[in-house]
mmCIF file of C-alpha atoms and ligand atoms in Angstrom:
data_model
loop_
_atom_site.group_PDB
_atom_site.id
_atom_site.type_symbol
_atom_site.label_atom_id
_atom_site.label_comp_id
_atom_site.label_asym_id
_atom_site.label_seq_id
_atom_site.Cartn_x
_atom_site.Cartn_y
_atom_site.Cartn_z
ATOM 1 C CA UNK A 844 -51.484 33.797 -15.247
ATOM 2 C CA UNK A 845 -49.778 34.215 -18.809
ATOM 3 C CA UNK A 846 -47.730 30.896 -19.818
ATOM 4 C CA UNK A 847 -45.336 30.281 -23.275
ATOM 5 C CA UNK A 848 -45.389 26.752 -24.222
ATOM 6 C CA UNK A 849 -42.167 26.493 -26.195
ATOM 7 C CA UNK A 850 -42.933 23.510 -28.718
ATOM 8 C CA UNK A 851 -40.439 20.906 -30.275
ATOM 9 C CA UNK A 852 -41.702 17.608 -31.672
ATOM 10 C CA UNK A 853 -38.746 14.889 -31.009
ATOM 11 C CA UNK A 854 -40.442 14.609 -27.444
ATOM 12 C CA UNK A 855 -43.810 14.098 -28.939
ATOM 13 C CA UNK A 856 -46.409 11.409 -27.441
ATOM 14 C CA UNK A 857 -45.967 8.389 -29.639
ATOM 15 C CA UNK A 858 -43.302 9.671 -32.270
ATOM 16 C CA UNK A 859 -41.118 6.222 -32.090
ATOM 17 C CA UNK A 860 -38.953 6.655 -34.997
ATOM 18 C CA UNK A 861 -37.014 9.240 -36.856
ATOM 19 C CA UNK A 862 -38.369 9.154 -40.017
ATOM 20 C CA UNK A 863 -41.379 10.827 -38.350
ATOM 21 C CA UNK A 864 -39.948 13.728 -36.879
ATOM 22 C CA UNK A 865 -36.588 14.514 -39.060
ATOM 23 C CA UNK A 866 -39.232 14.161 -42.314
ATOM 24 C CA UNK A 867 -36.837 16.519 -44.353
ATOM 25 C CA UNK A 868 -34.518 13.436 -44.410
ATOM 26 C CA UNK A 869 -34.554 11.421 -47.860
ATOM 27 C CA UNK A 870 -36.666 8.583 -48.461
ATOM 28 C CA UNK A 871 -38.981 9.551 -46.221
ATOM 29 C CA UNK A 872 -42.972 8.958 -47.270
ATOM 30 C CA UNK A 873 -45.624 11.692 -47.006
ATOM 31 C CA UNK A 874 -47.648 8.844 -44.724
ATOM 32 C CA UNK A 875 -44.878 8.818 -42.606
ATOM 33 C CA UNK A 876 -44.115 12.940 -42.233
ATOM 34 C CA UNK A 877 -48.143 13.330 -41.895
ATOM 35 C CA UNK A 878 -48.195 10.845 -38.898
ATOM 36 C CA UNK A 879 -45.607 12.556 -36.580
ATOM 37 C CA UNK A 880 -47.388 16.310 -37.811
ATOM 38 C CA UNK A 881 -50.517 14.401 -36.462
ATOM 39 C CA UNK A 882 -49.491 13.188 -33.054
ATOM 40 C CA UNK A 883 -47.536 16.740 -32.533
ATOM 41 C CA UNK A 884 -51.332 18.405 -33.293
ATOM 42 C CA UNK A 885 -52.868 16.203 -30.572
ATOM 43 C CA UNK A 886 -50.085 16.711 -28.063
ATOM 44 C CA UNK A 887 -50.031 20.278 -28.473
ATOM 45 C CA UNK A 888 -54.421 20.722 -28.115
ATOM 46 C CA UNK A 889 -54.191 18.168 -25.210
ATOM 47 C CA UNK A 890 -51.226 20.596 -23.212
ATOM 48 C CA UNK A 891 -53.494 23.615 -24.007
ATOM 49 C CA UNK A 892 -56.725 22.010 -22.689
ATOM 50 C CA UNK A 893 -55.075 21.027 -19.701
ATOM 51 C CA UNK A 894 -53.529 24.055 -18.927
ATOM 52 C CA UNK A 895 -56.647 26.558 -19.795
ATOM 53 C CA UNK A 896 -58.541 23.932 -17.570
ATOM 54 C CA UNK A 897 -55.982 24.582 -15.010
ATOM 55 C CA UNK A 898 -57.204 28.071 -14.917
ATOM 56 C CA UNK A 899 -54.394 30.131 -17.202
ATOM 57 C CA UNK A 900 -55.435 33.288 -18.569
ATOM 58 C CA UNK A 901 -53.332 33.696 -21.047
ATOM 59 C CA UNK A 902 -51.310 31.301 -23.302
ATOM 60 C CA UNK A 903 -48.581 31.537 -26.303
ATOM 61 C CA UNK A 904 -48.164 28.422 -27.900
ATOM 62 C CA UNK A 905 -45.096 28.301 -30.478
ATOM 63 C CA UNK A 906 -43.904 25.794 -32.921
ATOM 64 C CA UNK A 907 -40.088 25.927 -32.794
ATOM 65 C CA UNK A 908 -39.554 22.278 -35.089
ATOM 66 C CA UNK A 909 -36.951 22.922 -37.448
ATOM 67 C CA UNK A 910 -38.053 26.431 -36.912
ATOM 68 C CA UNK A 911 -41.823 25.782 -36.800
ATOM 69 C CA UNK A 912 -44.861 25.298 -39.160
ATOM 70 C CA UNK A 913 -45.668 21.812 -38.452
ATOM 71 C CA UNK A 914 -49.200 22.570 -36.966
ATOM 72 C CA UNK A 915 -52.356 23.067 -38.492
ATOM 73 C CA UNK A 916 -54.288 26.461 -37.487
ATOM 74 C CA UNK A 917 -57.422 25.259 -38.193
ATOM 75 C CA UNK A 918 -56.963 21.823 -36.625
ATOM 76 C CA UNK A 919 -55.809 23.196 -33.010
ATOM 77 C CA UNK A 920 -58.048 24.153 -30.146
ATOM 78 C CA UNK A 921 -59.479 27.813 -31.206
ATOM 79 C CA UNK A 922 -59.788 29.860 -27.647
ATOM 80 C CA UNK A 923 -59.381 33.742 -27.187
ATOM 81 C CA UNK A 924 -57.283 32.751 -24.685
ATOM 82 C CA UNK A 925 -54.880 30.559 -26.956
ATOM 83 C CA UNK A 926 -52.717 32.629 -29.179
ATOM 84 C CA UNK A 927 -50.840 30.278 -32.195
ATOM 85 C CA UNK A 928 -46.923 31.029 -33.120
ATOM 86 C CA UNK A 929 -46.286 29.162 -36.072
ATOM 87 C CA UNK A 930 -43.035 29.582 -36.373
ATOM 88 C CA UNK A 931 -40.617 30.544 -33.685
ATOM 89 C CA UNK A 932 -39.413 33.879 -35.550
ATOM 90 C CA UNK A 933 -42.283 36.621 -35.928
ATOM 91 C CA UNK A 934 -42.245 40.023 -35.882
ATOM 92 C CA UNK A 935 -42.831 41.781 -32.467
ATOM 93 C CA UNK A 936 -43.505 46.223 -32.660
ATOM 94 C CA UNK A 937 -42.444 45.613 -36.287
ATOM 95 C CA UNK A 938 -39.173 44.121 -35.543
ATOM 96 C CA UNK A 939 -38.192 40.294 -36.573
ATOM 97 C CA UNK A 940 -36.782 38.425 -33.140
ATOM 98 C CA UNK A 941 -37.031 34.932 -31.768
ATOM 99 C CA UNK A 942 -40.178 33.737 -29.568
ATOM 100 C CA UNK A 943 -42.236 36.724 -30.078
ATOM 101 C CA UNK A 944 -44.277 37.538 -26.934
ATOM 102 C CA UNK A 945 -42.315 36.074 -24.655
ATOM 103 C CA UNK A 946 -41.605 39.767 -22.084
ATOM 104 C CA UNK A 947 -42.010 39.909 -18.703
ATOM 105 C CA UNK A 948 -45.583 39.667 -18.910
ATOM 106 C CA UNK A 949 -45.484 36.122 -19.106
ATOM 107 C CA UNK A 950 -45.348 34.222 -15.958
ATOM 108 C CA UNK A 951 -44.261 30.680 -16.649
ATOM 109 C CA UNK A 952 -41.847 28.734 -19.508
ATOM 110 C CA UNK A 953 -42.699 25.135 -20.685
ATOM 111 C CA UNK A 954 -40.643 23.239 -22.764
ATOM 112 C CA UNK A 955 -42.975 20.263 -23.973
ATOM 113 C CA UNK A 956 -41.995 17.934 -27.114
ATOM 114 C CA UNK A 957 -38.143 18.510 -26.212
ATOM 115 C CA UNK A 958 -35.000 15.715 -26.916
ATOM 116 C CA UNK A 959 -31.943 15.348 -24.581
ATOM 117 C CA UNK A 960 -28.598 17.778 -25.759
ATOM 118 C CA UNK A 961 -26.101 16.671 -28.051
ATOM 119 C CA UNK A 962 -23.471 13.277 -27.174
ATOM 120 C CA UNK A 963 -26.327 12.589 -24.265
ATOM 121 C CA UNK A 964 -26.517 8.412 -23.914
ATOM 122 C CA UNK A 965 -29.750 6.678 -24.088
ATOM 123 C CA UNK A 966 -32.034 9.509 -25.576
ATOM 124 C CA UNK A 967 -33.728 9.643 -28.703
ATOM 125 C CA UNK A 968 -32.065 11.604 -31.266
ATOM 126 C CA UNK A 969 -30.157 14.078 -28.783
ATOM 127 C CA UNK A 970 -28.834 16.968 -30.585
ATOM 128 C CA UNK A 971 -28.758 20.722 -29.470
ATOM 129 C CA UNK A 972 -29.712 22.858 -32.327
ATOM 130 C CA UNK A 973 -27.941 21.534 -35.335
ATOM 131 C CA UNK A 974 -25.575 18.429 -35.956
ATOM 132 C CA UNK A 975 -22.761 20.630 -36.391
ATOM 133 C CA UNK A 976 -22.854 22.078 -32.403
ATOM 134 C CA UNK A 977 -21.110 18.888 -30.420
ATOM 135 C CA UNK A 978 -21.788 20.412 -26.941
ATOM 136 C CA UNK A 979 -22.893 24.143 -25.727
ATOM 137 C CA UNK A 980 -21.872 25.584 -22.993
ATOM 138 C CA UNK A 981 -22.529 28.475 -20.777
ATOM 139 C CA UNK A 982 -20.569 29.494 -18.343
ATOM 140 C CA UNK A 983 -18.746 25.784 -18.446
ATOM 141 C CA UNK A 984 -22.247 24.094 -18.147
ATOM 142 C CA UNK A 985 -23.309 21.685 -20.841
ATOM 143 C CA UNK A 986 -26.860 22.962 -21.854
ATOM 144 C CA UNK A 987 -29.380 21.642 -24.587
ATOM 145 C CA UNK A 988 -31.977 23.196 -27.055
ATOM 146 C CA UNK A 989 -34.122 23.585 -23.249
ATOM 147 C CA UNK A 990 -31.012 25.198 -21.358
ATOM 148 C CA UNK A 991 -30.668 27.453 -24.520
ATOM 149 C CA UNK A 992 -34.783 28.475 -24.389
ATOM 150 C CA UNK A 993 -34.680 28.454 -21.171
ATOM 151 C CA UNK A 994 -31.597 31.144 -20.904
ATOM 152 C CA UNK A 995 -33.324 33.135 -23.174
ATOM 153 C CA UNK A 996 -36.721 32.851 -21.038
ATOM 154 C CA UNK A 997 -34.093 33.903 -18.535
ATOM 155 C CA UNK A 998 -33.973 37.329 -19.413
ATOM 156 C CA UNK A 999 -36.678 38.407 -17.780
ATOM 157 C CA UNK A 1000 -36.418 36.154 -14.654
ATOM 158 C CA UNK A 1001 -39.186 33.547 -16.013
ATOM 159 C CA UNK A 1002 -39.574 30.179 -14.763
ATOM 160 C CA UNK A 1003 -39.479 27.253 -16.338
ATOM 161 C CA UNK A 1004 -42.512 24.684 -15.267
ATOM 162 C CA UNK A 1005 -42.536 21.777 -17.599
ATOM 163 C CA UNK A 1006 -40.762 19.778 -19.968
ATOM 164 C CA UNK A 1007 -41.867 16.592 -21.903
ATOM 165 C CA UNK A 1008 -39.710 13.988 -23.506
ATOM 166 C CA UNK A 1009 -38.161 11.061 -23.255
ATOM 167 C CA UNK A 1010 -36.426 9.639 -20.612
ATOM 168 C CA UNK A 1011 -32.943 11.160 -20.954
ATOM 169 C CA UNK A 1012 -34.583 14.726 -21.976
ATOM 170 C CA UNK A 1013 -36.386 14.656 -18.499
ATOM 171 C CA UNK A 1014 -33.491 13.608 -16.321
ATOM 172 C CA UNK A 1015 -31.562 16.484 -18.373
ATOM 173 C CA UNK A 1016 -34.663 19.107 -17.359
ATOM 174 C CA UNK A 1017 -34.436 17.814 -13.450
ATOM 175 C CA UNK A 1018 -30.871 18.289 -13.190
ATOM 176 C CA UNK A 1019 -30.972 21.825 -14.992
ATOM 177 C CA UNK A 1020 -34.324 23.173 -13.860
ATOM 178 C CA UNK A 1021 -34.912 23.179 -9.669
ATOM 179 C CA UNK A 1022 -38.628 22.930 -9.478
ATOM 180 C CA UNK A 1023 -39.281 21.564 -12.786
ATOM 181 C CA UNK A 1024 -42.118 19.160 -13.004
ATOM 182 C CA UNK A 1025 -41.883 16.693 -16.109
ATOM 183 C CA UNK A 1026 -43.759 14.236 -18.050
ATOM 184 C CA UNK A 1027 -41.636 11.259 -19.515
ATOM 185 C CA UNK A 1028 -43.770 9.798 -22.402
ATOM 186 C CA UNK A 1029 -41.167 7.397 -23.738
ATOM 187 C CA UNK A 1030 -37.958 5.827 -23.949
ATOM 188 C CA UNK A 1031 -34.902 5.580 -25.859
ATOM 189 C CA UNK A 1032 -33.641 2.209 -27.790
ATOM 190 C CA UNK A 1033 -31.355 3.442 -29.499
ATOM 191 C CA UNK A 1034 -30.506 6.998 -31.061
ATOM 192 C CA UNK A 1035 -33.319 6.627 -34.171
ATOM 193 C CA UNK A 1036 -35.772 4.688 -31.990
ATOM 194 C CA UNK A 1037 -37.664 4.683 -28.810
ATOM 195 C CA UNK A 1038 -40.756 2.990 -27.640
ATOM 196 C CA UNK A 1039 -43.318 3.667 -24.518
ATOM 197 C CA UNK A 1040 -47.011 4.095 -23.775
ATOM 198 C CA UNK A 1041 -49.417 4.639 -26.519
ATOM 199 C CA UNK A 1042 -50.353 7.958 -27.434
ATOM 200 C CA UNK A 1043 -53.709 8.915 -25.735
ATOM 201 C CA UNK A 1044 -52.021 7.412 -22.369
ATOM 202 C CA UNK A 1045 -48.901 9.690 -22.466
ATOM 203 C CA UNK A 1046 -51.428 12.431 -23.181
ATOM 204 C CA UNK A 1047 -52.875 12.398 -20.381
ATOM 205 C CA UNK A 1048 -49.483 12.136 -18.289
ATOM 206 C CA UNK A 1049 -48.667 14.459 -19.464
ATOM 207 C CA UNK A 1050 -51.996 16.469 -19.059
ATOM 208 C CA UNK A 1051 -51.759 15.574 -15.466
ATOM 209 C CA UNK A 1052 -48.126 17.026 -15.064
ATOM 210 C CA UNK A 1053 -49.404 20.337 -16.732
ATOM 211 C CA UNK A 1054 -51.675 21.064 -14.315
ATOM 212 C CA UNK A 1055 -49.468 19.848 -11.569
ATOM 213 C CA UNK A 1056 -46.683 22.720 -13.222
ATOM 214 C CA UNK A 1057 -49.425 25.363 -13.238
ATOM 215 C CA UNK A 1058 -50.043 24.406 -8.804
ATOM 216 C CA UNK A 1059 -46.540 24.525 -8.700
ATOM 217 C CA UNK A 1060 -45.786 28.016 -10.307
ATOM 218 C CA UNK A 1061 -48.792 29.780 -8.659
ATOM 219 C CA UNK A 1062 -47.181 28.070 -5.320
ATOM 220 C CA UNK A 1063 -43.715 29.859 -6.261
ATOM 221 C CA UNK A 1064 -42.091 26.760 -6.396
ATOM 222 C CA UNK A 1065 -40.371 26.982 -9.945
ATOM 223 C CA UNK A 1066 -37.416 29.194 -11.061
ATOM 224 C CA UNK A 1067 -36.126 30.677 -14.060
ATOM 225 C CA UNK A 1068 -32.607 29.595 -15.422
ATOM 226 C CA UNK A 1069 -30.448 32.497 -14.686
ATOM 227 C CA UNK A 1070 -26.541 32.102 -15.509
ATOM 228 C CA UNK A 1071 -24.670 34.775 -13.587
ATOM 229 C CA UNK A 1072 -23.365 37.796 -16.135
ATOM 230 C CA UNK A 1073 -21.506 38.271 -17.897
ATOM 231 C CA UNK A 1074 -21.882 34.918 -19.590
ATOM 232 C CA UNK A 1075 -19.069 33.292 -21.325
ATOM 233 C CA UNK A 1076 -21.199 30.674 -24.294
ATOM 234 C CA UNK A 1077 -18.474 28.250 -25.859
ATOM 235 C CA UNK A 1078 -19.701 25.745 -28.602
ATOM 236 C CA UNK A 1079 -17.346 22.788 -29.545
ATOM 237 C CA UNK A 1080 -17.999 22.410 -33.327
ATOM 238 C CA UNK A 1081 -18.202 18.846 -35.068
ATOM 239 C CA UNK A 1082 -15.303 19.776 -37.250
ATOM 240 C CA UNK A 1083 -12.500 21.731 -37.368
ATOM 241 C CA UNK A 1084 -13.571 23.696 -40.717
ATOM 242 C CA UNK A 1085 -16.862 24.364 -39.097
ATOM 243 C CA UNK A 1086 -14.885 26.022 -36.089
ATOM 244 C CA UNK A 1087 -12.859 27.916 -38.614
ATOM 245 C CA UNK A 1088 -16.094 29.434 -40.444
ATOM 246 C CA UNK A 1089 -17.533 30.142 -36.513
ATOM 247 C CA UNK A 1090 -14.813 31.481 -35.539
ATOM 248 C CA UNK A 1091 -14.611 33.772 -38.374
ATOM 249 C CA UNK A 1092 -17.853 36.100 -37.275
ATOM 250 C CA UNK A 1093 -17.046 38.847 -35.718
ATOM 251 C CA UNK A 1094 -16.697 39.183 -31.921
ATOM 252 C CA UNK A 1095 -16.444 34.905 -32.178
ATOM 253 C CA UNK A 1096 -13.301 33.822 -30.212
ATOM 254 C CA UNK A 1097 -10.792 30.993 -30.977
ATOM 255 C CA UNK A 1098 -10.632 28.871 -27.869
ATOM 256 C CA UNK A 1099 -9.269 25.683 -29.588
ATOM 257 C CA UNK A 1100 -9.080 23.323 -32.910
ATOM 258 C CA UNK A 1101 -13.323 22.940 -32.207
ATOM 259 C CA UNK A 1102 -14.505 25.024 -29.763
ATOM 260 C CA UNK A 1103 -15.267 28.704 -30.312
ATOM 261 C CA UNK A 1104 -16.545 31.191 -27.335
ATOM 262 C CA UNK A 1105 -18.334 34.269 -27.163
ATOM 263 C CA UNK A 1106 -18.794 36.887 -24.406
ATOM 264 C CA UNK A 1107 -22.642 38.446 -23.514
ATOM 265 C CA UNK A 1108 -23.916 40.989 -21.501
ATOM 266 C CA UNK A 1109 -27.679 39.242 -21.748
ATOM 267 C CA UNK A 1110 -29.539 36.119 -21.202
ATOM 268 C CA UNK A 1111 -31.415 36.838 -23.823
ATOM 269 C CA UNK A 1112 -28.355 36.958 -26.224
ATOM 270 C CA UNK A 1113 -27.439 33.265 -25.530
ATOM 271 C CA UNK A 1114 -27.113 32.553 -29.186
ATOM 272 C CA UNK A 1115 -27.509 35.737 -30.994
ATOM 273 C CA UNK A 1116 -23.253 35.837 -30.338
ATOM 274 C CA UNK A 1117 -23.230 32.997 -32.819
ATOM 275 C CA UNK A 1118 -26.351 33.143 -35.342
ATOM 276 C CA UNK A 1119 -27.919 36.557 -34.705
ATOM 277 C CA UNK A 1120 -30.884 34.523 -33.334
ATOM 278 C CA UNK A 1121 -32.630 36.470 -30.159
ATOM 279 C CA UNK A 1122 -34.238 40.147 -29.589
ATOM 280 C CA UNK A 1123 -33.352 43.014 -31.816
HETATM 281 ZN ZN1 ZN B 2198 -36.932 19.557 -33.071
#
């Protein structure tokens, strides 16, 4: 069994406040930055121990956060099984794409660290992609940052097992994702804020739910996330001068004063309509 575990951080064991997480933001210390890079580090070598212990083969583990290179190499669980993505763009056969690795070899999609999509209530700094994307769509469904991975996973008919996150990012994964198994390690107070069990306890929730995702696949009772094609992706912008600038890449449609739309033959081209991110 060959798993990808997809890696964000807002979804993180014991991150409770922004500044932790969004630590590009101004004002915010080096203490503070180190902290959430710390409790990422131990949520990501807890996931893998659970799920080599669970008997995988074969595991990718990326960093996708703000497009990766918040762990530490030499500070995460060294196993020939374990390969390390630090970033979520690499260079696959010579060729730059996103999630390298992820074919149909791999058997099983996970979605750990992950926040609700953008204008969801009650989640902890919901946002799909970038502030300036006010809700995705494809094929008239609202997806997130998971829907989007998970599309992409989709390609090649993978499942998707797990997802961690607060509250409002699991209820999002159980209404997307039939089959899903999650691990809800906090919960929102308000957008910039959440609280829930310390660290080491949501750890091993979540630990549990791993292995629990790993029965589940090997039972065939997860599914990939498979939009029918051709897919129509529309993206209502934040502004109307953003739309403008969207709407002025070629093959991006017009649909109204902040929504733009584009047409794809391929899961795996989800985005690539809009920001060349995907497969060559
Ligand atoms: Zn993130």
């Amino acid at each position: 069994m060959k798993l990808f575990m997809h890696w964000d951080m807002e979804g993180v064991s014991g991150i409770f406040n922004r500044q932790q997480v969004w630590f590009w933001e101004e004002g915010v210390s080096p203490e503070t930055a180190e902290e959430g890079r710390q409790l990422l580090i131990a949520d990501v070598n807890s996931a893998v121990r659970a799920a080599l212990d669970a008997g995988v083969d074969e595991l990718i583990v990326c960093d996708t956060h703000h497009g990766g290179g918040n762990i530490i190499l030499g500070r995460m669980i060294a196993d020939p099984r374990v390969t390390y993505l630090e970033k979520s763009r690499g260079y696959e056969n010579g060729q730059l794409r996103w999630m390298p690795g992820l074919n149909g070899t791999v058997d099983g999609f996970m979605v750990p660290g992950h926040h609700a999509m953008a204008g969801t209530r009650n989640a902890f700094l919901p946002h799909t992609w970038s502030l300036e994307w006010a809700d995705f769509r494809i094929n008239g469904q609202s997806v997130g940052e998971m829907g989007i991975e998970a599309c992409f996973a989709g390609h090649w008919d993978i499942p998707v097992m797990l997802m961690q996150g607060d509250e409002a990012a699991c209820r999002e994964g159980r209404a997307q994702f039939p089959g899903i198994v999650t691990a809800a390690v906090k919960r929102a107070q308000s957008r910039d804020l959440c609280a829930g069990p310390d660290p080491e306890s949501a750890r091993r929730l979540t630990a549990e739910r791993v292995a629990e995702a790993v029965e589940r696949l090997r039972a065939g009772g997860c599914a990939p996330f498979a939009p029918s094609l051709p897919m129509t992706v529309t993206i209502k912008m934040a502004s109307v001068e953003l739309a403008e600038t969207a709407a002025a890449k070629p093959g991006v449609e017009r649909v109204d004063e902040l929504t733009v739309a584009g047409h794809v033959e391929r899961r795996c081209d989800v985005v690539k309509w809009i920001n060349g991110t995907g497969l060559p």
